[in-house]
Amino acid sequence: MVIPGNDNGGGFWTPRRAVYVPKTGDMTAPALQENGGNLPPSVTDLRPLSAAHPPPPAMAPIRVAIVEDDHLFLAAVAAAVGHAQGLQLEWTAGTQAEALQSLRRGAGIEVLLVDLGLPDGSGLEVIRAAAALWQHCNVMVSTAFGDEAHVLQSIEAGASGYLLKDSEPEHIVDEIRSLHAGGSPISPLIARQVLMRFKQGAIPPPAAPGDKEVALSVREREVLQLITKGFTTQEIARLLQVSHHTVLTFVRRIYAKLKVRSRAEAIHEARTLGLL
């Protein structure tokens, strides 16, 4: 296809490169010189494809925040998020107070990863605050609490996902993407427990504050039994097929619930309470 020129030589323009090609023998007065180097009106719209159709803008990264008081677990997850493509770690908090302050400061986030057991309060308050302050923020619980009561309380507070801490950091990164895309990630063990409980009947309410009964999760009982048998943290991690960070979290939870500071005290208190 050619486009006639507008000069006296009767040359033509090629749309592929928008250059003037004079007739044979007409090399003395090119049309570009006669037009001052400008294209004639008939071909002024022959722009490069990249100019007519600019590439789409790059996708903005998913803004993530983590609320976790276990420093080792926090470091592992934060590192995984920081190295993951398409994710951006905005801030971390180790207490309920720090998390609430960050949320109120106006640091908008899209995915919030929350631990329920914080040293100065419950992570449920953080979930409620995030739901109230940032309606488009997706909240996912990451905790050692695997009982149905905590699961339902988290969902009622505004959480859309619930993972146990036996998940590897790389798996948590995948679930963050799934949550942001509209999914509701939940650990298979938790899903099965909730479904079984619904089949059997009503889910029991959580224990009232000040109740003397110590309620250990299924995983915490497993860890406690292995501790009683003398297994080390690394050995327990291999047996349960979880990371040693997760085992340390379970041990810390057990100590807190039994109000002890050592393995020997934990074993003694557990036997006293009939947990073993």
mmCIF file of C-alpha atoms in Angstrom:
data_model
loop_
_atom_site.group_PDB
_atom_site.id
_atom_site.type_symbol
_atom_site.label_atom_id
_atom_site.label_comp_id
_atom_site.label_asym_id
_atom_site.label_seq_id
_atom_site.Cartn_x
_atom_site.Cartn_y
_atom_site.Cartn_z
ATOM 1 C CA MET A 1 0.000 0.000 0.000
ATOM 2 C CA VAL A 2 1.309 3.454 -0.896
ATOM 3 C CA ILE A 3 0.075 6.984 -0.251
ATOM 4 C CA PRO A 4 0.553 9.614 -3.013
ATOM 5 C CA GLY A 5 2.753 12.514 -2.113
ATOM 6 C CA ASN A 6 1.825 16.185 -2.471
ATOM 7 C CA ASP A 7 4.928 17.434 -4.237
ATOM 8 C CA ASN A 8 5.478 18.245 -7.872
ATOM 9 C CA GLY A 9 7.544 15.137 -8.454
ATOM 10 C CA GLY A 10 4.623 12.818 -7.862
ATOM 11 C CA GLY A 11 6.452 10.533 -5.464
ATOM 12 C CA PHE A 12 4.741 8.418 -2.803
ATOM 13 C CA TRP A 13 4.907 7.702 0.945
ATOM 14 C CA THR A 14 5.291 4.262 2.496
ATOM 15 C CA PRO A 15 3.184 3.898 5.673
ATOM 16 C CA ARG A 16 5.484 1.257 7.157
ATOM 17 C CA ARG A 17 8.303 3.693 7.841
ATOM 18 C CA ALA A 18 6.622 6.997 6.952
ATOM 19 C CA VAL A 19 9.436 8.010 4.590
ATOM 20 C CA TYR A 20 9.173 9.683 1.207
ATOM 21 C CA VAL A 21 10.224 7.712 -1.861
ATOM 22 C CA PRO A 22 10.622 9.948 -4.962
ATOM 23 C CA LYS A 23 9.972 8.785 -8.504
ATOM 24 C CA THR A 24 12.878 7.417 -10.485
ATOM 25 C CA GLY A 25 15.032 10.293 -11.590
ATOM 26 C CA ASP A 26 13.341 12.754 -9.206
ATOM 27 C CA MET A 27 16.186 13.039 -6.654
ATOM 28 C CA THR A 28 16.753 16.776 -6.758
ATOM 29 C CA ALA A 29 13.800 18.102 -4.772
ATOM 30 C CA PRO A 30 12.407 15.593 -2.222
ATOM 31 C CA ALA A 31 9.037 16.413 -0.756
ATOM 32 C CA LEU A 32 10.437 16.448 2.771
ATOM 33 C CA GLN A 33 12.564 19.441 1.853
ATOM 34 C CA GLU A 34 9.652 21.209 0.185
ATOM 35 C CA ASN A 35 7.425 20.611 3.264
ATOM 36 C CA GLY A 36 10.070 21.713 5.725
ATOM 37 C CA GLY A 37 10.687 18.111 6.842
ATOM 38 C CA ASN A 38 7.049 17.540 7.924
ATOM 39 C CA LEU A 39 4.785 14.735 6.840
ATOM 40 C CA PRO A 40 1.854 15.688 4.572
ATOM 41 C CA PRO A 41 -1.600 15.815 6.209
ATOM 42 C CA SER A 42 -2.609 12.473 4.708
ATOM 43 C CA VAL A 43 -0.021 10.557 6.759
ATOM 44 C CA THR A 44 0.206 12.562 9.988
ATOM 45 C CA ASP A 45 -1.482 9.695 11.871
ATOM 46 C CA LEU A 46 1.206 7.160 10.965
ATOM 47 C CA ARG A 47 2.638 6.909 14.486
ATOM 48 C CA PRO A 48 4.712 4.028 15.846
ATOM 49 C CA LEU A 49 2.620 1.253 17.375
ATOM 50 C CA SER A 50 4.213 1.808 20.829
ATOM 51 C CA ALA A 51 3.061 5.438 20.814
ATOM 52 C CA ALA A 52 -0.482 4.636 19.685
ATOM 53 C CA HIS A 53 -0.836 1.746 22.185
ATOM 54 C CA PRO A 54 1.367 2.295 25.282
ATOM 55 C CA PRO A 55 2.047 -0.779 27.441
ATOM 56 C CA PRO A 56 -0.275 -1.285 30.437
ATOM 57 C CA PRO A 57 1.012 0.072 33.754
ATOM 58 C CA ALA A 58 2.783 -2.366 36.049
ATOM 59 C CA MET A 59 0.619 -4.006 38.714
ATOM 60 C CA ALA A 60 1.008 -2.399 42.135
ATOM 61 C CA PRO A 61 2.376 -4.765 44.792
ATOM 62 C CA ILE A 62 0.089 -6.177 47.473
ATOM 63 C CA ARG A 63 0.700 -4.199 50.670
ATOM 64 C CA VAL A 64 1.123 -6.583 53.638
ATOM 65 C CA ALA A 65 1.435 -6.106 57.413
ATOM 66 C CA ILE A 66 2.233 -8.745 60.055
ATOM 67 C CA VAL A 67 1.238 -8.812 63.735
ATOM 68 C CA GLU A 68 3.284 -11.496 65.507
ATOM 69 C CA ASP A 69 5.070 -11.667 68.871
ATOM 70 C CA ASP A 70 7.167 -14.739 68.075
ATOM 71 C CA HIS A 71 10.357 -13.066 66.814
ATOM 72 C CA LEU A 72 11.679 -16.134 64.996
ATOM 73 C CA PHE A 73 8.405 -16.853 63.216
ATOM 74 C CA LEU A 74 7.981 -13.154 62.407
ATOM 75 C CA ALA A 75 11.462 -12.972 60.898
ATOM 76 C CA ALA A 76 10.845 -16.059 58.757
ATOM 77 C CA VAL A 77 7.500 -14.838 57.386
ATOM 78 C CA ALA A 78 8.732 -11.266 56.907
ATOM 79 C CA ALA A 79 11.716 -12.530 54.916
ATOM 80 C CA ALA A 80 9.459 -14.686 52.725
ATOM 81 C CA VAL A 81 7.108 -11.754 52.056
ATOM 82 C CA GLY A 82 10.019 -9.395 51.401
ATOM 83 C CA HIS A 83 11.498 -11.697 48.758
ATOM 84 C CA ALA A 84 8.190 -12.609 47.122
ATOM 85 C CA GLN A 85 7.374 -11.009 43.785
ATOM 86 C CA GLY A 86 4.313 -8.782 43.885
ATOM 87 C CA LEU A 87 4.259 -8.375 47.680
ATOM 88 C CA GLN A 88 5.420 -5.402 49.743
ATOM 89 C CA LEU A 89 5.844 -5.545 53.527
ATOM 90 C CA GLU A 90 4.575 -2.244 54.952
ATOM 91 C CA TRP A 91 5.073 -2.792 58.698
ATOM 92 C CA THR A 92 5.229 -5.351 61.484
ATOM 93 C CA ALA A 93 4.052 -5.270 65.095
ATOM 94 C CA GLY A 94 4.809 -7.481 68.083
ATOM 95 C CA THR A 95 2.002 -6.352 70.389
ATOM 96 C CA GLN A 96 -1.642 -5.412 70.223
ATOM 97 C CA ALA A 97 -0.825 -1.788 71.084
ATOM 98 C CA GLU A 98 1.726 -1.485 68.272
ATOM 99 C CA ALA A 99 -0.676 -3.003 65.774
ATOM 100 C CA LEU A 100 -3.554 -0.693 66.737
ATOM 101 C CA GLN A 101 -1.256 2.321 66.549
ATOM 102 C CA SER A 102 -0.070 1.359 63.059
ATOM 103 C CA LEU A 103 -3.635 0.838 61.863
ATOM 104 C CA ARG A 104 -4.777 4.198 63.217
ATOM 105 C CA ARG A 105 -1.754 5.986 61.806
ATOM 106 C CA GLY A 106 -3.270 5.604 58.377
ATOM 107 C CA ALA A 107 -0.822 3.118 56.851
ATOM 108 C CA GLY A 108 -3.240 1.542 54.352
ATOM 109 C CA ILE A 109 -2.688 -2.175 53.797
ATOM 110 C CA GLU A 110 -4.439 -4.829 51.737
ATOM 111 C CA VAL A 111 -3.566 -7.995 53.664
ATOM 112 C CA LEU A 112 -3.076 -8.230 57.435
ATOM 113 C CA LEU A 113 -1.572 -11.359 58.995
ATOM 114 C CA VAL A 114 -2.515 -11.589 62.705
ATOM 115 C CA ASP A 115 -1.551 -13.843 65.598
ATOM 116 C CA LEU A 116 -4.311 -14.253 68.192
ATOM 117 C CA GLY A 117 -2.172 -14.677 71.306
ATOM 118 C CA LEU A 118 -0.341 -11.372 71.847
ATOM 119 C CA PRO A 119 1.475 -10.434 75.069
ATOM 120 C CA ASP A 120 -0.759 -7.448 75.846
ATOM 121 C CA GLY A 121 -4.103 -8.706 74.581
ATOM 122 C CA SER A 122 -5.955 -10.660 71.947
ATOM 123 C CA GLY A 123 -5.383 -10.396 68.234
ATOM 124 C CA LEU A 124 -9.170 -10.339 67.876
ATOM 125 C CA GLU A 125 -9.132 -6.636 68.795
ATOM 126 C CA VAL A 126 -6.643 -6.006 66.002
ATOM 127 C CA ILE A 127 -8.911 -7.819 63.538
ATOM 128 C CA ARG A 128 -11.924 -5.750 64.633
ATOM 129 C CA ALA A 129 -9.942 -2.512 64.322
ATOM 130 C CA ALA A 130 -8.714 -3.419 60.843
ATOM 131 C CA ALA A 131 -12.265 -4.252 59.728
ATOM 132 C CA ALA A 132 -13.512 -0.910 61.066
ATOM 133 C CA LEU A 133 -10.689 1.313 59.810
ATOM 134 C CA TRP A 134 -9.817 -0.359 56.501
ATOM 135 C CA GLN A 135 -12.841 -2.007 54.941
ATOM 136 C CA HIS A 136 -10.852 -3.256 51.936
ATOM 137 C CA CYS A 137 -8.200 -4.909 54.121
ATOM 138 C CA ASN A 138 -8.227 -8.727 54.052
ATOM 139 C CA VAL A 139 -7.329 -10.317 57.392
ATOM 140 C CA MET A 140 -5.815 -13.758 57.812
ATOM 141 C CA VAL A 141 -5.121 -15.364 61.185
ATOM 142 C CA SER A 142 -1.838 -17.204 61.708
ATOM 143 C CA THR A 143 -1.856 -18.861 65.106
ATOM 144 C CA ALA A 144 -1.222 -21.963 67.173
ATOM 145 C CA PHE A 145 -4.836 -21.992 68.402
ATOM 146 C CA GLY A 146 -6.628 -24.718 66.487
ATOM 147 C CA ASP A 147 -9.903 -24.998 68.393
ATOM 148 C CA GLU A 148 -13.239 -24.221 66.796
ATOM 149 C CA ALA A 149 -14.091 -21.437 69.244
ATOM 150 C CA HIS A 150 -11.079 -19.332 68.236
ATOM 151 C CA VAL A 151 -11.820 -19.971 64.560
ATOM 152 C CA LEU A 152 -15.406 -18.758 64.834
ATOM 153 C CA GLN A 153 -14.449 -15.759 66.976
ATOM 154 C CA SER A 154 -11.884 -14.737 64.352
ATOM 155 C CA ILE A 155 -14.386 -15.029 61.514
ATOM 156 C CA GLU A 156 -16.972 -13.032 63.463
ATOM 157 C CA ALA A 157 -14.358 -10.337 64.119
ATOM 158 C CA GLY A 158 -13.688 -9.973 60.395
ATOM 159 C CA ALA A 159 -11.032 -12.535 59.404
ATOM 160 C CA SER A 160 -11.300 -14.155 55.972
ATOM 161 C CA GLY A 161 -8.580 -16.785 56.417
ATOM 162 C CA TYR A 162 -7.226 -18.996 59.210
ATOM 163 C CA LEU A 163 -3.856 -20.770 59.142
ATOM 164 C CA LEU A 164 -2.065 -22.780 61.785
ATOM 165 C CA LYS A 165 1.576 -22.055 62.410
ATOM 166 C CA ASP A 166 2.603 -25.424 61.030
ATOM 167 C CA SER A 167 2.433 -23.735 57.608
ATOM 168 C CA GLU A 168 5.774 -22.931 56.015
ATOM 169 C CA PRO A 169 6.480 -19.227 55.280
ATOM 170 C CA GLU A 170 6.490 -19.881 51.523
ATOM 171 C CA HIS A 171 3.038 -21.460 51.800
ATOM 172 C CA ILE A 172 1.801 -18.446 53.763
ATOM 173 C CA VAL A 173 3.005 -16.204 50.908
ATOM 174 C CA ASP A 174 0.887 -18.228 48.458
ATOM 175 C CA GLU A 175 -2.118 -17.934 50.770
ATOM 176 C CA ILE A 176 -1.635 -14.154 51.006
ATOM 177 C CA ARG A 177 -1.990 -13.966 47.221
ATOM 178 C CA SER A 178 -5.033 -16.242 47.373
ATOM 179 C CA LEU A 179 -6.660 -14.093 50.063
ATOM 180 C CA HIS A 180 -6.040 -10.900 48.095
ATOM 181 C CA ALA A 181 -7.576 -12.528 45.012
ATOM 182 C CA GLY A 182 -10.802 -13.223 46.913
ATOM 183 C CA GLY A 183 -10.122 -16.640 48.451
ATOM 184 C CA SER A 184 -10.507 -17.739 52.065
ATOM 185 C CA PRO A 185 -7.460 -19.852 52.977
ATOM 186 C CA ILE A 186 -7.908 -22.213 55.913
ATOM 187 C CA SER A 187 -5.666 -24.980 57.198
ATOM 188 C CA PRO A 188 -7.012 -28.445 56.275
ATOM 189 C CA LEU A 189 -6.914 -29.594 59.902
ATOM 190 C CA ILE A 190 -9.032 -26.621 60.989
ATOM 191 C CA ALA A 191 -11.499 -27.094 58.139
ATOM 192 C CA ARG A 192 -11.958 -30.744 59.032
ATOM 193 C CA GLN A 193 -12.441 -30.013 62.741
ATOM 194 C CA VAL A 194 -15.052 -27.345 62.058
ATOM 195 C CA LEU A 195 -16.939 -29.559 59.620
ATOM 196 C CA MET A 196 -16.906 -32.484 62.046
ATOM 197 C CA ARG A 197 -18.129 -30.267 64.858
ATOM 198 C CA PHE A 198 -21.005 -28.980 62.741
ATOM 199 C CA LYS A 199 -21.957 -32.560 61.942
ATOM 200 C CA GLN A 200 -21.954 -33.492 65.619
ATOM 201 C CA GLY A 201 -23.850 -30.443 66.842
ATOM 202 C CA ALA A 202 -23.320 -26.971 68.203
ATOM 203 C CA ILE A 203 -19.823 -25.640 68.711
ATOM 204 C CA PRO A 204 -19.077 -25.068 72.415
ATOM 205 C CA PRO A 205 -18.546 -21.478 73.549
ATOM 206 C CA PRO A 206 -15.046 -20.341 74.534
ATOM 207 C CA ALA A 207 -14.013 -20.696 78.156
ATOM 208 C CA ALA A 208 -14.964 -17.776 80.358
ATOM 209 C CA PRO A 209 -12.168 -15.495 81.620
ATOM 210 C CA GLY A 210 -10.708 -16.771 84.859
ATOM 211 C CA ASP A 211 -11.758 -20.374 84.221
ATOM 212 C CA LYS A 212 -9.266 -22.649 85.964
ATOM 213 C CA GLU A 213 -9.512 -25.355 83.325
ATOM 214 C CA VAL A 214 -6.509 -25.361 80.997
ATOM 215 C CA ALA A 215 -7.526 -25.947 77.376
ATOM 216 C CA LEU A 216 -4.723 -27.154 75.120
ATOM 217 C CA SER A 217 -5.181 -27.503 71.392
ATOM 218 C CA VAL A 218 -4.668 -30.824 69.646
ATOM 219 C CA ARG A 219 -1.199 -29.799 68.466
ATOM 220 C CA GLU A 220 -0.233 -28.464 71.902
ATOM 221 C CA ARG A 221 -1.165 -31.805 73.486
ATOM 222 C CA GLU A 222 0.916 -33.639 70.902
ATOM 223 C CA VAL A 223 3.918 -31.419 71.596
ATOM 224 C CA LEU A 224 3.460 -31.774 75.361
ATOM 225 C CA GLN A 225 3.363 -35.555 75.093
ATOM 226 C CA LEU A 226 6.554 -35.580 73.018
ATOM 227 C CA ILE A 227 8.221 -33.234 75.515
ATOM 228 C CA THR A 228 7.281 -35.680 78.274
ATOM 229 C CA LYS A 229 8.967 -38.467 76.336
ATOM 230 C CA GLY A 230 12.192 -36.436 76.163
ATOM 231 C CA PHE A 231 12.214 -35.411 72.502
ATOM 232 C CA THR A 232 14.105 -32.245 71.558
ATOM 233 C CA THR A 233 12.613 -29.342 69.612
ATOM 234 C CA GLN A 234 14.272 -30.452 66.373
ATOM 235 C CA GLU A 235 13.089 -34.042 66.854
ATOM 236 C CA ILE A 236 9.525 -32.896 67.529
ATOM 237 C CA ALA A 237 9.626 -30.766 64.388
ATOM 238 C CA ARG A 238 10.648 -33.772 62.294
ATOM 239 C CA LEU A 239 8.018 -36.032 63.864
ATOM 240 C CA LEU A 240 5.204 -33.530 63.325
ATOM 241 C CA GLN A 241 6.591 -32.404 59.950
ATOM 242 C CA VAL A 242 6.621 -28.725 60.898
ATOM 243 C CA SER A 243 9.380 -26.151 61.300
ATOM 244 C CA HIS A 244 11.236 -25.792 64.598
ATOM 245 C CA HIS A 245 9.906 -22.215 64.757
ATOM 246 C CA THR A 246 6.398 -23.660 64.962
ATOM 247 C CA VAL A 247 7.405 -26.105 67.712
ATOM 248 C CA LEU A 248 8.921 -23.271 69.741
ATOM 249 C CA THR A 249 5.662 -21.378 69.401
ATOM 250 C CA PHE A 250 3.697 -24.361 70.691
ATOM 251 C CA VAL A 251 6.111 -24.763 73.627
ATOM 252 C CA ARG A 252 5.766 -21.112 74.523
ATOM 253 C CA ARG A 253 1.963 -21.378 74.402
ATOM 254 C CA ILE A 254 2.043 -24.461 76.627
ATOM 255 C CA TYR A 255 4.263 -22.724 79.184
ATOM 256 C CA ALA A 256 1.957 -19.691 79.209
ATOM 257 C CA LYS A 257 -1.200 -21.750 79.685
ATOM 258 C CA LEU A 258 0.339 -23.901 82.425
ATOM 259 C CA LYS A 259 2.073 -20.855 83.988
ATOM 260 C CA VAL A 260 5.468 -22.584 84.059
ATOM 261 C CA ARG A 261 8.977 -21.732 82.870
ATOM 262 C CA SER A 262 10.650 -25.080 82.175
ATOM 263 C CA ARG A 263 9.986 -28.498 80.719
ATOM 264 C CA ALA A 264 10.109 -30.164 84.115
ATOM 265 C CA GLU A 265 7.532 -27.749 85.505
ATOM 266 C CA ALA A 266 5.347 -28.210 82.424
ATOM 267 C CA ILE A 267 5.368 -31.997 82.795
ATOM 268 C CA HIS A 268 4.604 -31.791 86.533
ATOM 269 C CA GLU A 269 1.780 -29.272 86.084
ATOM 270 C CA ALA A 270 0.278 -31.198 83.170
ATOM 271 C CA ARG A 271 0.175 -34.400 85.227
ATOM 272 C CA THR A 272 -1.330 -32.538 88.162
ATOM 273 C CA LEU A 273 -4.119 -31.204 85.946
ATOM 274 C CA GLY A 274 -4.693 -34.587 84.343
ATOM 275 C CA LEU A 275 -3.527 -33.506 80.897
ATOM 276 C CA LEU A 276 -1.145 -36.443 80.554
#
